[in-house]
Amino acid sequence: ATLSVSIAHAQTPDLSEPPAIDGDVVGDHGSVTLRMGIGLAETSPQYLSSQYFADILDQRSEGRISVNIFPNSQLGDDVQMMEMLQTGSLDMTYPSSSPATTYVEELAVFDLPFLLPTREAAIAVLNSEVAQSMLDGFDGTGIKALAFSENGFRQLSNSAREVASPEDVAGLDVRGLSVRTMENPVHLSIWETLGANPTPMAFGELFSAMEQGVVDGQENPWSTILTSNFHEVQDYGSETRHVYTPFIKMISERTWDRLDAEYQELIQEAALQAAEYEIQLATEYDDWSRNQLEERGMQITRLDDDQIAAFQEAVQPVYDEWAPRIGEDLVAEIQQIVEDTMND
Ligand code: KDG
């Protein structure tokens, strides 16, 4: 008998237990239900950390604060859900930083290619004062940004050909790859510069767009490629690590303003704890997901330092165009944090 391949594979890596939930039970300020929409699937670190967030609130409010999580973009995409937070028709969401640059322009620094070389450097940046001031930058938009979390290092996948160089993206005798990007101008610029045909598109539409051949490929962390089953429609993966994008945990200001201060404090604390746990989960998922994708038949190209350097050089015009617009000082400040972690 043939066992279905998907049954034979584990759904998650061996995950470390979430940290024990401690801290006092908060006072009774009534029952609250928070609706949270996310883009990714139930097996993703994003969902698992959201569940942990819900567990913290449940335990520390003795069941009075509950969180309903709606995965798989079922309530809308990142852009739509942020707008729903503004109007108060959704309580919480959890987008990539990239589509959130329409609210806080400085966030675009995270979209600069190859700026953050290691997870350690990325986390140092997320914990920095300059990152906190980006979260504060949402004040007055109708959205309260609670915490940065990890989406991760983004990798290229496609259904057309193996990609090991910028020339493979552009195609020499053939057309450039059509690549779906997040709704963000720096990402468009990256893929245009590499000679691809980029198309911004909502994440929820991506699987069928690839299935139908509307686009050849996309870029996301290995964990997203795996948990969204992109390998079913993508034959090739390239370990480009071209961008590290964070997630941002957000709550509607309308919802926030209705909450008792003690509930607010608990939600803020839980968001930070869930973010920390998510970074741990994302770390555990990363290489494991790549290996799972290989086992499931995706051909994955690991790039050596010279090959990465070729991509870095090819996207230099993106810096020339965007660093002045994002702010040379901000870019330099982030580069300094990176350098400090590399010298530690
Ligand atoms: O909830 C987050 C997802 O909707 C999205 O941000 C995933 O990185 C992502 C993408 O490519 O859109």
Coordinates of C-alpha atoms and ligand atoms in Angstrom, one line a residue:
A1 CA 0.0 0.0 0.0
T2 CA 1.2 3.5 -0.7
L3 CA 1.2 5.9 2.2
S4 CA 0.3 9.4 1.3
V5 CA 3.5 11.5 1.4
S6 CA 1.9 14.2 3.5
I7 CA 0.9 11.7 6.2
A8 CA 4.5 10.4 6.3
H9 CA 5.8 13.9 7.1
A10 CA 5.8 15.7 10.4
Q11 CA 3.8 18.9 10.6
T12 CA 6.2 20.7 12.9
P13 CA 9.8 20.2 14.0
D14 CA 10.5 19.1 17.6
L15 CA 9.4 22.3 19.3
S16 CA 10.6 23.5 22.6
E17 CA 7.8 24.0 25.1
P18 CA 6.5 27.6 25.4
P19 CA 7.8 29.3 28.5
A20 CA 5.6 28.7 31.6
I21 CA 3.0 31.3 32.1
D22 CA 3.6 33.2 35.3
G23 CA 2.6 36.6 36.6
D24 CA -0.4 37.6 38.7
V25 CA -4.0 37.1 37.7
V26 CA -5.4 40.5 36.8
G27 CA -8.6 42.0 38.3
D28 CA -12.1 41.4 36.9
H29 CA -12.8 44.2 34.4
G30 CA -15.4 42.3 32.5
S31 CA -15.3 39.8 29.6
V32 CA -13.5 40.7 26.4
T33 CA -13.2 38.7 23.2
L34 CA -10.5 39.8 20.7
R35 CA -10.7 38.8 17.1
M36 CA -7.2 38.4 15.5
G37 CA -6.6 37.8 11.8
I38 CA -3.4 36.4 10.5
G39 CA -2.1 35.5 7.0
L40 CA -0.4 32.2 7.7
A41 CA -1.6 28.6 8.4
E42 CA -2.3 26.7 11.6
T43 CA 1.1 25.0 11.5
S44 CA 3.1 28.2 11.2
P45 CA 5.1 29.8 14.0
Q46 CA 2.9 32.8 13.6
Y47 CA -0.2 30.8 14.5
L48 CA 1.5 28.9 17.3
S49 CA 2.8 32.1 18.9
S50 CA -0.7 33.6 18.6
Q51 CA -2.1 30.6 20.5
Y52 CA 0.5 31.1 23.2
F53 CA -0.5 34.8 23.3
A54 CA -4.2 33.7 23.7
D55 CA -3.1 31.2 26.5
I56 CA -1.3 33.9 28.5
L57 CA -4.4 36.1 28.4
D58 CA -6.7 33.3 29.2
Q59 CA -4.8 32.1 32.2
R60 CA -3.9 35.5 33.6
S61 CA -7.5 36.8 33.3
E62 CA -9.0 33.5 34.4
G63 CA -10.8 33.1 31.1
R64 CA -12.2 36.7 30.9
I65 CA -10.0 37.7 27.9
S66 CA -10.3 35.4 25.0
V67 CA -8.6 35.6 21.6
N68 CA -10.2 34.1 18.5
I69 CA -7.5 33.5 15.8
F70 CA -8.5 33.5 12.2
P71 CA -5.6 32.1 10.1
N72 CA -5.0 31.7 6.3
S73 CA -6.0 35.3 5.4
Q74 CA -9.6 34.4 5.9
L75 CA -10.5 37.9 7.2
G76 CA -8.4 39.7 4.6
D77 CA -4.8 40.4 3.7
D78 CA -2.3 42.4 5.6
V79 CA -3.3 45.7 4.0
Q80 CA -7.0 45.1 4.5
M81 CA -6.7 43.9 8.1
M82 CA -4.6 47.0 9.1
E83 CA -7.5 49.1 7.6
M84 CA -10.0 47.0 9.6
L85 CA -8.0 47.8 12.8
Q86 CA -8.2 51.5 12.0
T87 CA -12.0 51.4 11.6
G88 CA -12.4 49.0 14.6
S89 CA -14.0 46.2 12.6
L90 CA -11.1 43.9 13.7
D91 CA -9.2 43.9 17.0
M92 CA -5.8 42.5 16.2
T93 CA -3.6 41.6 13.3
Y94 CA 0.0 40.7 12.7
P95 CA 1.4 41.7 9.3
S96 CA 4.9 41.8 7.9
S97 CA 6.6 45.2 8.4
S98 CA 6.7 45.7 4.6
P99 CA 3.0 46.6 3.9
A100 CA 3.0 48.6 7.1
T101 CA 5.4 51.1 5.6
T102 CA 2.4 53.1 4.4
Y103 CA 1.9 54.0 8.1
V104 CA 5.5 54.3 9.3
E105 CA 7.9 55.0 6.5
E106 CA 11.0 54.2 8.5
L107 CA 10.0 50.5 8.6
A108 CA 11.2 50.4 5.0
V109 CA 14.7 50.1 6.3
F110 CA 13.9 46.4 6.9
D111 CA 13.2 46.0 3.2
L112 CA 16.7 46.9 2.2
P113 CA 18.3 43.8 0.8
F114 CA 21.1 42.0 2.7
L115 CA 21.0 44.6 5.5
L116 CA 20.6 42.1 8.3
P117 CA 23.0 39.2 7.8
T118 CA 22.3 37.1 10.8
R119 CA 19.4 36.4 13.1
E120 CA 21.4 37.7 16.0
A121 CA 21.9 41.0 14.2
A122 CA 18.2 41.1 13.3
I123 CA 17.1 40.5 16.9
A124 CA 19.5 43.2 18.2
V125 CA 17.9 45.6 15.8
L126 CA 14.3 44.6 16.8
N127 CA 15.3 45.2 20.5
S128 CA 16.8 48.6 19.8
E129 CA 15.4 52.0 20.7
V130 CA 15.2 52.9 17.1
A131 CA 12.9 49.9 16.5
Q132 CA 10.8 50.9 19.4
S133 CA 10.4 54.4 18.0
M134 CA 9.1 52.8 14.8
L135 CA 6.4 51.1 16.8
D136 CA 5.6 54.4 18.5
G137 CA 5.3 55.9 15.1
F138 CA 1.9 54.2 14.7
D139 CA 0.4 56.4 17.4
G140 CA -2.5 58.4 16.0
T141 CA -3.0 56.1 13.0
G142 CA -5.8 54.1 14.7
I143 CA -3.4 51.2 15.2
K144 CA -1.3 50.5 18.3
A145 CA 1.8 48.5 17.5
L146 CA 2.6 46.2 20.5
A147 CA 5.7 44.3 19.5
F148 CA 8.0 43.2 16.8
S149 CA 8.3 39.5 16.1
E150 CA 10.0 37.4 13.5
N151 CA 8.8 36.6 10.1
G152 CA 12.3 35.7 9.0
F153 CA 14.8 35.5 6.3
R154 CA 13.2 35.4 2.9
Q155 CA 14.1 32.9 0.2
L156 CA 13.2 32.7 -3.4
S157 CA 11.1 29.9 -4.9
N158 CA 9.8 29.4 -8.4
S159 CA 8.4 26.9 -10.8
A160 CA 10.5 27.8 -13.9
R161 CA 14.2 27.1 -13.3
E162 CA 17.0 26.7 -10.8
V163 CA 18.3 30.1 -9.6
A164 CA 21.9 30.5 -8.4
S165 CA 22.7 33.9 -9.8
P166 CA 21.1 37.2 -10.7
E167 CA 21.4 36.2 -14.4
D168 CA 19.1 33.2 -13.6
V169 CA 16.5 35.6 -12.3
A170 CA 16.7 37.9 -15.3
G171 CA 17.0 35.0 -17.8
L172 CA 19.4 35.4 -20.6
D173 CA 17.7 33.8 -23.5
V174 CA 14.4 33.5 -21.7
R175 CA 12.1 36.0 -20.0
G176 CA 12.8 37.2 -16.5
L177 CA 11.0 35.4 -13.7
S178 CA 7.7 36.8 -12.7
V179 CA 7.9 37.1 -9.0
R180 CA 5.1 38.0 -6.5
T181 CA 6.2 40.6 -4.0
M182 CA 4.6 42.0 -0.9
E183 CA 2.8 45.3 -1.4
N184 CA 6.0 47.5 -0.8
P185 CA 8.0 49.6 -3.2
V186 CA 11.4 48.6 -2.0
H187 CA 10.6 44.9 -2.8
L188 CA 9.4 45.9 -6.2
S189 CA 12.6 47.8 -6.8
I190 CA 14.7 44.8 -5.7
W191 CA 13.1 42.4 -8.2
E192 CA 13.0 45.0 -11.0
T193 CA 16.7 45.6 -10.4
L194 CA 17.4 41.9 -10.7
G195 CA 15.6 41.7 -14.0
A196 CA 12.5 40.0 -12.8
N197 CA 8.9 41.0 -13.5
P198 CA 7.6 41.7 -10.0
T199 CA 3.9 41.8 -9.2
P200 CA 2.7 43.0 -5.8
M201 CA -0.1 40.7 -4.6
A202 CA -1.9 39.8 -1.4
F203 CA -0.5 36.7 0.3
G204 CA -3.9 35.0 0.3
E205 CA -4.0 35.1 -3.5
L206 CA -0.5 33.7 -3.9
F207 CA -1.0 30.0 -3.9
S208 CA -3.6 30.0 -6.7
A209 CA -1.6 32.6 -8.7
M210 CA 1.3 30.2 -8.7
E211 CA -0.8 27.2 -9.4
Q212 CA -2.4 28.9 -12.4
G213 CA 1.0 30.2 -13.6
V214 CA 0.1 33.9 -13.2
V215 CA 3.5 34.2 -11.5
D216 CA 6.5 31.9 -11.6
G217 CA 7.6 32.5 -8.0
Q218 CA 7.6 34.3 -4.8
E219 CA 9.8 34.9 -1.8
N220 CA 9.2 34.0 1.9
P221 CA 10.9 32.2 4.8
W222 CA 11.2 28.4 4.4
S223 CA 8.6 28.0 7.2
T224 CA 6.0 29.9 5.2
I225 CA 6.8 28.1 2.0
L226 CA 6.3 24.8 3.8
T227 CA 3.3 25.5 6.0
S228 CA 1.5 27.2 3.0
N229 CA 2.2 24.1 0.9
F230 CA 3.9 26.2 -1.8
H231 CA 6.2 23.2 -2.7
E232 CA 3.1 21.7 -4.3
V233 CA 3.4 24.4 -7.0
Q234 CA 7.0 25.4 -6.8
D235 CA 9.8 23.1 -7.9
Y236 CA 12.9 25.2 -7.1
G237 CA 14.1 27.0 -4.0
S238 CA 17.2 29.2 -3.6
E239 CA 18.6 30.1 -0.2
T240 CA 19.0 33.8 -0.9
R241 CA 18.2 35.2 2.6
H242 CA 17.9 38.5 0.7
V243 CA 15.7 40.2 3.3
Y244 CA 14.9 39.6 7.0
T245 CA 11.4 41.0 7.6
P246 CA 9.8 41.2 11.0
F247 CA 6.2 40.8 11.9
I248 CA 4.4 43.5 14.0
K249 CA 1.7 42.5 16.5
M250 CA -1.0 45.2 16.4
I251 CA -4.2 46.1 18.1
S252 CA -6.9 48.5 17.0
E253 CA -6.7 51.8 18.9
R254 CA -10.5 51.7 19.3
T255 CA -10.3 48.4 21.0
W256 CA -7.3 49.5 23.1
D257 CA -9.0 52.6 24.3
R258 CA -12.0 50.6 25.5
L259 CA -9.8 48.3 27.7
D260 CA -9.1 48.8 31.3
A261 CA -5.5 49.8 32.1
E262 CA -4.8 46.5 33.8
Y263 CA -6.0 44.6 30.7
Q264 CA -3.9 46.8 28.5
E265 CA -0.8 46.1 30.5
L266 CA -1.4 42.4 30.4
I267 CA -2.0 42.4 26.6
Q268 CA 1.2 44.4 26.1
E269 CA 3.2 42.0 28.2
A270 CA 1.7 38.9 26.6
A271 CA 2.5 40.4 23.1
L272 CA 6.2 40.7 24.1
Q273 CA 6.3 37.2 25.6
A274 CA 4.6 35.7 22.5
A275 CA 7.0 37.6 20.2
E276 CA 10.0 36.1 22.1
Y277 CA 8.5 32.6 21.9
E278 CA 7.8 33.2 18.2
I279 CA 11.5 34.0 17.5
Q280 CA 12.4 30.7 19.2
L281 CA 9.8 28.9 17.1
A282 CA 10.9 30.5 13.9
T283 CA 14.5 29.6 14.6
E284 CA 13.5 26.0 15.2
Y285 CA 11.5 25.9 12.0
D286 CA 14.0 27.5 9.6
D287 CA 16.4 24.8 8.5
W288 CA 14.0 22.1 9.4
S289 CA 11.5 23.5 6.9
R290 CA 14.1 23.7 4.2
N291 CA 15.0 20.1 4.8
Q292 CA 11.3 19.1 4.8
L293 CA 10.9 20.9 1.5
E294 CA 13.8 19.0 0.0
E295 CA 12.3 15.7 1.2
R296 CA 9.1 16.7 -0.4
G297 CA 10.8 17.1 -3.7
M298 CA 11.7 20.8 -4.0
Q299 CA 15.1 21.3 -5.5
I300 CA 16.9 23.7 -3.2
T301 CA 20.0 25.5 -4.2
R302 CA 22.3 26.6 -1.4
L303 CA 24.3 29.7 -2.4
D304 CA 28.0 30.1 -1.4
D305 CA 29.5 33.4 -0.3
D306 CA 30.5 34.4 -3.8
Q307 CA 27.1 33.7 -5.2
I308 CA 25.5 35.7 -2.4
A309 CA 28.0 38.5 -3.1
A310 CA 26.9 38.5 -6.7
F311 CA 23.3 39.2 -5.6
Q312 CA 24.4 41.8 -3.2
E313 CA 26.3 43.6 -5.9
A314 CA 23.4 43.4 -8.3
V315 CA 21.0 45.0 -5.9
Q316 CA 23.3 47.9 -5.0
P317 CA 21.1 50.3 -7.0
V318 CA 18.3 49.6 -4.6
Y319 CA 20.4 51.2 -1.8
D320 CA 21.3 54.2 -4.1
E321 CA 17.7 54.8 -4.7
W322 CA 16.1 54.0 -1.3
A323 CA 18.7 54.8 1.4
P324 CA 18.3 58.6 0.9
R325 CA 14.5 58.3 1.0
I326 CA 14.4 56.1 4.0
G327 CA 17.1 58.2 5.7
E328 CA 20.8 57.8 5.5
D329 CA 21.2 58.3 9.3
L330 CA 18.7 55.6 10.0
V331 CA 20.4 53.1 7.6
A332 CA 23.7 53.9 9.2
E333 CA 22.3 53.5 12.7
I334 CA 21.0 50.0 11.8
Q335 CA 24.3 49.1 10.1
Q336 CA 26.1 50.1 13.3
I337 CA 23.9 47.8 15.4
V338 CA 24.7 45.0 13.0
E339 CA 28.4 45.7 13.1
D340 CA 28.4 45.7 16.9
T341 CA 26.7 42.2 17.0
M342 CA 29.3 40.9 14.5
N343 CA 32.2 42.1 16.6
D344 CA 30.8 40.7 19.8
Ligands
KDG1 O1 0.0 37.5 8.6 C1 1.2 37.7 7.8 C2 1.1 37.3 6.4 O2 -0.1 37.7 5.9 C3 2.1 37.8 5.5 O3 2.8 38.9 6.1 C4 3.1 36.8 5.1 O4 5.3 37.6 4.6 C5 4.2 37.4 4.2 C6 3.9 37.7 2.8 O5 4.7 37.3 1.9 O6 2.9 38.4 2.5

